[in-house]
mmCIF file of C-alpha atoms in Angstrom:
data_model
loop_
_atom_site.group_PDB
_atom_site.id
_atom_site.type_symbol
_atom_site.label_atom_id
_atom_site.label_comp_id
_atom_site.label_asym_id
_atom_site.label_seq_id
_atom_site.Cartn_x
_atom_site.Cartn_y
_atom_site.Cartn_z
ATOM 1 C CA MET A 1 0.000 0.000 0.000
ATOM 2 C CA ASN A 2 1.184 3.515 -0.790
ATOM 3 C CA PRO A 3 1.557 6.185 1.924
ATOM 4 C CA GLY A 4 -1.765 7.760 2.852
ATOM 5 C CA ILE A 5 -5.140 6.817 4.351
ATOM 6 C CA HIS A 6 -6.813 3.643 3.084
ATOM 7 C CA ASP A 7 -10.249 2.111 3.521
ATOM 8 C CA VAL A 8 -9.411 -1.600 3.647
ATOM 9 C CA ASP A 9 -10.675 -4.500 5.721
ATOM 10 C CA ALA A 10 -8.773 -5.898 8.688
ATOM 11 C CA ALA A 11 -7.533 -8.948 6.756
ATOM 12 C CA THR A 12 -5.925 -6.757 4.081
ATOM 13 C CA TYR A 13 -4.365 -4.580 6.766
ATOM 14 C CA HIS A 14 -2.810 -7.543 8.570
ATOM 15 C CA ARG A 15 -1.387 -9.015 5.357
ATOM 16 C CA PHE A 16 0.538 -5.824 4.606
ATOM 17 C CA ARG A 17 4.047 -6.201 6.033
ATOM 18 C CA ALA A 18 5.189 -3.036 7.805
ATOM 19 C CA ALA A 19 6.162 -1.721 11.223
ATOM 20 C CA SER A 20 3.036 -1.456 13.368
ATOM 21 C CA ALA A 21 2.159 -0.827 16.987
ATOM 22 C CA SER A 22 1.440 -4.497 17.641
ATOM 23 C CA GLY A 23 4.705 -5.554 16.021
ATOM 24 C CA LEU A 24 6.795 -2.952 17.828
ATOM 25 C CA ARG A 25 5.181 -4.026 21.099
ATOM 26 C CA VAL A 26 6.465 -7.557 20.413
ATOM 27 C CA ILE A 27 9.992 -6.242 19.829
ATOM 28 C CA HIS A 28 9.740 -4.019 22.916
ATOM 29 C CA ALA A 29 8.706 -6.938 25.125
ATOM 30 C CA LYS A 30 10.739 -9.678 23.402
ATOM 31 C CA THR A 31 12.890 -9.628 20.244
ATOM 32 C CA PRO A 32 12.679 -9.040 16.465
ATOM 33 C CA ALA A 33 12.839 -12.820 16.040
ATOM 34 C CA HIS A 34 9.541 -13.167 17.886
ATOM 35 C CA LEU A 35 7.905 -10.718 15.493
ATOM 36 C CA ARG A 36 9.268 -12.507 12.430
ATOM 37 C CA GLN A 37 7.999 -15.817 13.814
ATOM 38 C CA SER A 38 4.523 -14.351 14.337
ATOM 39 C CA TRP A 39 4.491 -13.356 10.659
ATOM 40 C CA ASP A 40 5.363 -16.899 9.607
ATOM 41 C CA GLU A 41 2.719 -18.542 11.773
ATOM 42 C CA GLN A 42 -0.902 -18.544 10.672
ATOM 43 C CA ASP A 43 -2.453 -19.231 14.036
ATOM 44 C CA LYS A 44 -6.195 -19.261 14.507
ATOM 45 C CA PRO A 45 -7.157 -16.061 16.360
ATOM 46 C CA SER A 46 -8.135 -16.512 19.987
ATOM 47 C CA LEU A 47 -11.755 -16.171 21.082
ATOM 48 C CA ALA A 48 -10.802 -13.051 23.047
ATOM 49 C CA LEU A 49 -9.384 -11.442 19.894
ATOM 50 C CA VAL A 50 -12.466 -12.397 17.870
ATOM 51 C CA LEU A 51 -14.830 -10.982 20.494
ATOM 52 C CA GLY A 52 -12.801 -7.776 20.723
ATOM 53 C CA THR A 53 -12.953 -7.348 16.946
ATOM 54 C CA LEU A 54 -16.711 -7.897 16.885
ATOM 55 C CA ILE A 55 -17.257 -5.443 19.759
ATOM 56 C CA HIS A 56 -15.317 -2.831 17.777
ATOM 57 C CA HIS A 57 -17.506 -3.553 14.772
ATOM 58 C CA VAL A 58 -20.802 -3.211 16.644
ATOM 59 C CA VAL A 59 -19.698 -0.057 18.494
ATOM 60 C CA LEU A 60 -18.166 1.738 15.522
ATOM 61 C CA GLU A 61 -20.357 0.527 12.675
ATOM 62 C CA PRO A 62 -23.676 -0.544 14.233
ATOM 63 C CA HIS A 63 -25.579 -0.295 10.945
ATOM 64 C CA VAL A 64 -23.115 -2.442 8.980
ATOM 65 C CA PRO A 65 -23.834 -6.206 8.969
ATOM 66 C CA LEU A 66 -21.481 -8.291 11.067
ATOM 67 C CA PRO A 67 -18.867 -10.353 9.256
ATOM 68 C CA ARG A 68 -19.835 -13.920 8.473
ATOM 69 C CA ILE A 69 -21.011 -15.375 11.760
ATOM 70 C CA ALA A 70 -22.176 -18.935 12.462
ATOM 71 C CA LEU A 71 -24.109 -19.221 15.727
ATOM 72 C CA VAL A 72 -23.885 -22.545 17.522
ATOM 73 C CA PRO A 73 -27.376 -24.134 17.575
ATOM 74 C CA GLU A 74 -28.994 -25.006 20.875
ATOM 75 C CA THR A 75 -29.884 -28.505 19.649
ATOM 76 C CA TYR A 76 -29.045 -30.929 16.865
ATOM 77 C CA THR A 77 -30.653 -33.999 15.334
ATOM 78 C CA ILE A 78 -28.731 -37.246 15.716
ATOM 79 C CA PRO A 79 -27.718 -38.357 12.205
ATOM 80 C CA ALA A 80 -29.387 -41.375 10.609
ATOM 81 C CA ASP A 81 -26.103 -43.291 10.387
ATOM 82 C CA ALA A 82 -25.250 -42.781 14.073
ATOM 83 C CA LYS A 83 -24.699 -45.872 16.250
ATOM 84 C CA PRO A 84 -25.468 -44.731 19.796
ATOM 85 C CA ALA A 85 -24.665 -46.672 22.913
ATOM 86 C CA LYS A 86 -27.380 -48.762 24.513
ATOM 87 C CA GLY A 87 -29.979 -46.537 26.178
ATOM 88 C CA ALA A 88 -28.663 -43.363 24.510
ATOM 89 C CA PRO A 89 -30.795 -41.226 22.156
ATOM 90 C CA GLY A 90 -31.017 -42.697 18.649
ATOM 91 C CA PRO A 91 -31.011 -41.412 15.063
ATOM 92 C CA GLY A 92 -33.573 -38.715 14.341
ATOM 93 C CA GLU A 93 -33.900 -37.598 17.967
ATOM 94 C CA VAL A 94 -33.287 -33.940 18.841
ATOM 95 C CA VAL A 95 -30.772 -33.475 21.673
ATOM 96 C CA PRO A 96 -28.929 -30.545 23.293
ATOM 97 C CA TRP A 97 -25.844 -29.355 21.429
ATOM 98 C CA ASN A 98 -22.672 -31.131 22.558
ATOM 99 C CA ASN A 99 -19.311 -29.744 21.401
ATOM 100 C CA ARG A 100 -17.730 -33.146 22.036
ATOM 101 C CA ALA A 101 -20.078 -34.994 19.698
ATOM 102 C CA LYS A 102 -18.591 -35.924 16.320
ATOM 103 C CA TRP A 103 -21.415 -34.341 14.308
ATOM 104 C CA CYS A 104 -21.071 -31.081 16.256
ATOM 105 C CA ARG A 105 -17.292 -31.045 15.748
ATOM 106 C CA ASP A 106 -17.775 -31.686 12.040
ATOM 107 C CA TRP A 107 -20.304 -28.837 11.822
ATOM 108 C CA ARG A 108 -17.855 -26.409 13.444
ATOM 109 C CA ALA A 109 -15.025 -27.481 11.139
ATOM 110 C CA LEU A 110 -17.283 -26.977 8.111
ATOM 111 C CA GLN A 111 -18.243 -23.447 9.205
ATOM 112 C CA GLU A 112 -14.641 -22.447 9.858
ATOM 113 C CA ALA A 113 -13.523 -23.922 6.530
ATOM 114 C CA ALA A 114 -16.096 -21.641 4.899
ATOM 115 C CA GLY A 115 -14.439 -18.641 6.563
ATOM 116 C CA LYS A 116 -17.104 -18.101 9.205
ATOM 117 C CA ILE A 117 -16.592 -17.093 12.846
ATOM 118 C CA VAL A 118 -18.282 -19.616 15.141
ATOM 119 C CA LEU A 119 -19.874 -18.148 18.257
ATOM 120 C CA ASP A 120 -22.300 -19.484 20.798
ATOM 121 C CA ALA A 121 -25.238 -17.473 22.134
ATOM 122 C CA GLU A 122 -23.294 -16.391 25.229
ATOM 123 C CA ASP A 123 -20.419 -15.032 23.119
ATOM 124 C CA MET A 124 -22.829 -13.088 20.920
ATOM 125 C CA ALA A 125 -24.564 -11.689 24.004
ATOM 126 C CA THR A 126 -21.184 -10.485 25.287
ATOM 127 C CA VAL A 127 -20.580 -8.596 22.038
ATOM 128 C CA ARG A 128 -24.003 -6.937 22.082
ATOM 129 C CA GLU A 129 -23.925 -6.068 25.782
ATOM 130 C CA CYS A 130 -20.406 -4.587 25.659
ATOM 131 C CA ALA A 131 -21.352 -2.445 22.666
ATOM 132 C CA GLU A 132 -24.493 -1.266 24.441
ATOM 133 C CA ALA A 133 -22.442 -0.425 27.544
ATOM 134 C CA VAL A 134 -20.239 1.869 25.435
ATOM 135 C CA ARG A 135 -23.298 3.610 24.002
ATOM 136 C CA GLU A 136 -24.695 4.121 27.518
ATOM 137 C CA CYS A 137 -21.434 5.621 28.856
ATOM 138 C CA ALA A 138 -21.822 9.389 28.540
ATOM 139 C CA GLU A 139 -18.114 10.125 28.066
ATOM 140 C CA ALA A 140 -17.583 7.326 25.525
ATOM 141 C CA SER A 141 -20.743 8.135 23.623
ATOM 142 C CA GLU A 142 -19.778 11.802 23.415
ATOM 143 C CA LEU A 143 -16.316 10.958 22.084
ATOM 144 C CA LEU A 144 -17.676 8.685 19.367
ATOM 145 C CA ARG A 145 -20.722 10.723 18.367
ATOM 146 C CA THR A 146 -19.075 13.091 15.894
ATOM 147 C CA PHE A 147 -16.344 10.948 14.364
ATOM 148 C CA ALA A 148 -16.478 10.837 10.587
ATOM 149 C CA HIS A 149 -13.497 8.490 10.226
ATOM 150 C CA ARG A 150 -13.646 4.944 11.555
ATOM 151 C CA GLU A 151 -11.512 1.828 11.033
ATOM 152 C CA SER A 152 -8.989 3.760 8.917
ATOM 153 C CA THR A 153 -5.634 2.352 7.818
ATOM 154 C CA LEU A 154 -2.661 4.714 7.803
ATOM 155 C CA VAL A 155 0.517 4.010 5.813
ATOM 156 C CA TRP A 156 3.692 6.121 5.907
ATOM 157 C CA GLU A 157 7.459 5.747 5.655
ATOM 158 C CA THR A 158 10.310 6.625 7.989
ATOM 159 C CA GLU A 159 13.309 8.661 6.834
ATOM 160 C CA ALA A 160 14.986 5.325 6.079
ATOM 161 C CA ARG A 161 12.015 4.444 3.796
ATOM 162 C CA THR A 162 10.804 1.740 6.165
ATOM 163 C CA PRO A 163 7.039 1.178 5.757
ATOM 164 C CA CYS A 164 4.860 1.821 8.802
ATOM 165 C CA LYS A 165 1.162 1.238 9.330
ATOM 166 C CA ALA A 166 -1.577 1.832 11.894
ATOM 167 C CA ARG A 167 -5.284 1.032 12.053
ATOM 168 C CA LEU A 168 -7.304 3.649 13.914
ATOM 169 C CA ASP A 169 -10.629 2.763 15.519
ATOM 170 C CA ALA A 170 -11.981 6.327 15.271
ATOM 171 C CA TRP A 171 -10.439 9.743 14.644
ATOM 172 C CA GLY A 172 -11.187 13.308 13.665
ATOM 173 C CA ASP A 173 -10.958 16.914 14.793
ATOM 174 C CA GLY A 174 -7.583 16.453 16.524
ATOM 175 C CA ILE A 175 -8.545 13.311 18.458
ATOM 176 C CA ILE A 176 -7.908 9.558 18.154
ATOM 177 C CA VAL A 177 -10.048 7.041 20.064
ATOM 178 C CA ASP A 178 -9.157 3.383 20.607
ATOM 179 C CA ILE A 179 -11.488 0.763 22.107
ATOM 180 C CA LYS A 180 -10.027 -1.905 24.384
ATOM 181 C CA THR A 181 -11.631 -4.831 26.171
ATOM 182 C CA THR A 182 -10.026 -5.567 29.519
ATOM 183 C CA MET A 183 -10.431 -7.517 32.741
ATOM 184 C CA ASP A 184 -10.037 -4.337 34.814
ATOM 185 C CA ALA A 185 -11.344 -0.999 33.533
ATOM 186 C CA SER A 186 -10.847 0.848 36.819
ATOM 187 C CA PRO A 187 -8.602 3.935 36.586
ATOM 188 C CA ASP A 188 -5.738 2.297 38.493
ATOM 189 C CA GLY A 189 -6.264 -1.167 37.008
ATOM 190 C CA PHE A 190 -6.364 -0.022 33.390
ATOM 191 C CA ARG A 191 -3.343 2.227 33.957
ATOM 192 C CA ARG A 192 -1.285 -0.801 34.980
ATOM 193 C CA HIS A 193 -2.818 -2.998 32.283
ATOM 194 C CA ALA A 194 -2.192 -0.428 29.538
ATOM 195 C CA TYR A 195 1.457 0.084 30.412
ATOM 196 C CA ASP A 196 2.176 -3.630 30.876
ATOM 197 C CA LEU A 197 0.705 -4.432 27.445
ATOM 198 C CA GLY A 198 2.546 -1.617 25.686
ATOM 199 C CA TYR A 199 -0.481 0.519 24.917
ATOM 200 C CA HIS A 200 1.728 3.567 25.416
ATOM 201 C CA LEU A 201 3.710 2.488 22.319
ATOM 202 C CA GLN A 202 0.498 2.128 20.340
ATOM 203 C CA ALA A 203 -0.886 5.503 21.408
ATOM 204 C CA ALA A 204 2.335 7.356 20.602
ATOM 205 C CA GLY A 205 2.745 5.534 17.290
ATOM 206 C CA ASP A 206 -0.841 6.270 16.223
ATOM 207 C CA VAL A 207 -0.499 9.933 17.196
ATOM 208 C CA ASP A 208 2.767 10.338 15.301
ATOM 209 C CA GLY A 209 1.488 8.334 12.344
ATOM 210 C CA LEU A 210 -1.621 10.484 11.855
ATOM 211 C CA ALA A 211 0.411 13.662 12.308
ATOM 212 C CA THR A 212 2.889 12.444 9.653
ATOM 213 C CA VAL A 213 0.257 11.374 7.113
ATOM 214 C CA LEU A 214 -1.856 14.530 7.431
ATOM 215 C CA GLY A 215 0.929 16.999 8.237
ATOM 216 C CA ILE A 216 -0.850 18.184 11.388
ATOM 217 C CA GLU A 217 -0.028 18.737 15.049
ATOM 218 C CA PRO A 218 -0.087 15.478 17.068
ATOM 219 C CA PRO A 219 -3.709 14.770 18.070
ATOM 220 C CA ALA A 220 -4.989 13.876 21.535
ATOM 221 C CA PHE A 221 -5.473 10.168 22.286
ATOM 222 C CA TYR A 222 -8.240 8.468 24.310
ATOM 223 C CA PHE A 223 -8.869 4.860 25.279
ATOM 224 C CA ILE A 224 -12.380 3.512 25.874
ATOM 225 C CA ALA A 225 -11.944 0.536 28.206
ATOM 226 C CA ILE A 226 -14.692 -2.089 28.443
ATOM 227 C CA GLU A 227 -14.598 -4.506 31.358
ATOM 228 C CA LYS A 228 -15.777 -7.765 29.803
ATOM 229 C CA ASP A 229 -17.226 -9.392 32.924
ATOM 230 C CA SER A 230 -19.067 -6.439 34.445
ATOM 231 C CA ARG A 231 -19.670 -4.499 31.184
ATOM 232 C CA LEU A 232 -18.452 -1.350 32.985
ATOM 233 C CA VAL A 233 -16.873 1.315 30.757
ATOM 234 C CA THR A 234 -14.277 3.992 31.513
ATOM 235 C CA VAL A 235 -12.565 6.598 29.319
ATOM 236 C CA HIS A 236 -8.863 7.423 29.676
ATOM 237 C CA HIS A 237 -6.895 10.336 28.218
ATOM 238 C CA ALA A 238 -3.278 9.578 27.313
ATOM 239 C CA THR A 239 -1.159 12.179 29.124
ATOM 240 C CA HIS A 240 1.928 13.863 27.719
ATOM 241 C CA ASP A 241 4.161 11.663 29.905
ATOM 242 C CA PHE A 242 2.349 8.483 28.824
ATOM 243 C CA LEU A 243 2.786 9.408 25.150
ATOM 244 C CA GLN A 244 6.399 10.508 25.592
ATOM 245 C CA ARG A 245 7.387 7.252 27.270
ATOM 246 C CA GLY A 246 5.557 5.388 24.532
ATOM 247 C CA ARG A 247 7.357 7.415 21.873
ATOM 248 C CA GLU A 248 10.773 6.649 23.372
ATOM 249 C CA ALA A 249 9.910 2.948 23.576
ATOM 250 C CA TYR A 250 8.492 2.601 20.066
ATOM 251 C CA LEU A 251 11.415 4.512 18.518
ATOM 252 C CA ARG A 252 13.866 2.084 20.149
ATOM 253 C CA ALA A 253 11.826 -0.848 18.843
ATOM 254 C CA LEU A 254 11.484 0.816 15.427
ATOM 255 C CA ALA A 255 15.281 1.134 15.160
ATOM 256 C CA GLN A 256 15.558 -2.631 15.707
ATOM 257 C CA PHE A 257 12.789 -3.246 13.174
ATOM 258 C CA GLU A 258 14.506 -1.058 10.555
ATOM 259 C CA ALA A 259 17.830 -2.845 11.029
ATOM 260 C CA ALA A 260 16.152 -6.246 10.660
ATOM 261 C CA TRP A 261 14.045 -5.101 7.705
ATOM 262 C CA GLU A 262 17.130 -3.805 5.875
ATOM 263 C CA SER A 263 19.427 -6.733 6.643
ATOM 264 C CA GLY A 264 16.914 -9.579 6.604
ATOM 265 C CA VAL A 265 18.358 -10.745 9.928
ATOM 266 C CA TRP A 266 15.828 -10.840 12.777
ATOM 267 C CA PRO A 267 17.877 -11.379 15.948
ATOM 268 C CA GLY A 268 16.626 -13.150 19.035
ATOM 269 C CA TYR A 269 18.124 -13.121 22.517
ATOM 270 C CA ALA A 270 21.746 -12.106 23.044
ATOM 271 C CA PRO A 271 24.122 -15.052 22.448
ATOM 272 C CA GLY A 272 26.404 -16.539 25.065
ATOM 273 C CA ILE A 273 26.031 -17.927 28.565
ATOM 274 C CA HIS A 274 24.052 -15.746 30.942
ATOM 275 C CA ASP A 275 24.485 -15.539 34.700
ATOM 276 C CA LEU A 276 21.424 -16.789 36.590
ATOM 277 C CA ASP A 277 21.267 -14.504 39.598
ATOM 278 C CA VAL A 278 18.667 -13.589 42.192
ATOM 279 C CA PRO A 279 16.101 -11.173 40.701
ATOM 280 C CA GLU A 280 16.587 -7.562 41.773
ATOM 281 C CA TRP A 281 13.075 -7.312 43.265
ATOM 282 C CA VAL A 282 13.904 -10.203 45.614
ATOM 283 C CA VAL A 283 17.106 -8.476 46.710
ATOM 284 C CA ARG A 284 15.241 -5.196 47.339
ATOM 285 C CA LYS A 285 12.641 -6.967 49.484
ATOM 286 C CA GLY A 286 15.232 -9.005 51.318
ATOM 287 C CA GLY A 287 13.487 -12.269 50.449
ATOM 288 C CA ALA A 288 15.003 -15.720 50.925
#
């Protein structure tokens, strides 16, 4: 993709090889080798990732049909060629859905082979209820009400001509908004969660990316955090210090990415024999 703003689906975005927030977070936490390995592997996305994607879809584009979804039925009819155990329900009988049953496993495999996302009724309820919780949160609803740009893909290049990309949930009028599902949306809990997961790299990268593509001053950045279990929603503004620390971290990771991209060598951990010592936090606490 050429530098600029693109309206492409998530699959197209992920296929485009470039430095991204998620990739730089991998380098920041691990090594370039881990990122290269993730590109080579075509793992099935986790249920948590699928649910998060669908929540984004329902919140940001409520009038657009969901991607191809296959809902798990509540019951199924035992096939005519089934040979049940003595006393068990026989062919033609309607029984509760059982994910361990061969016919049910075959049905799921068939749906997934057709490119569908398989969800049960509880999963779908989670998606709908989380999206509704965002709409009912005054601060989140106000942030999202006037956005004209949603699910946009940004592409730009560094001075070294290294391709970079970002996918923005919603943006406009000097603001970027990103939606996150989390186990703890409380102010203190999400602060820890965000920093541990490298969200500060993402926020700074998205801010700098939009500023570069549009030639504007860096926009403000907000997270909408949805607590999956309670459906509680909080809104968080990324402070100058949060963004600056993220910028320093993503630039260090970007330098490693550029070196690997140019050389084709994606290094892992430092070679040699490493001393196995007592962790510093144990020493500070005086533990045994």
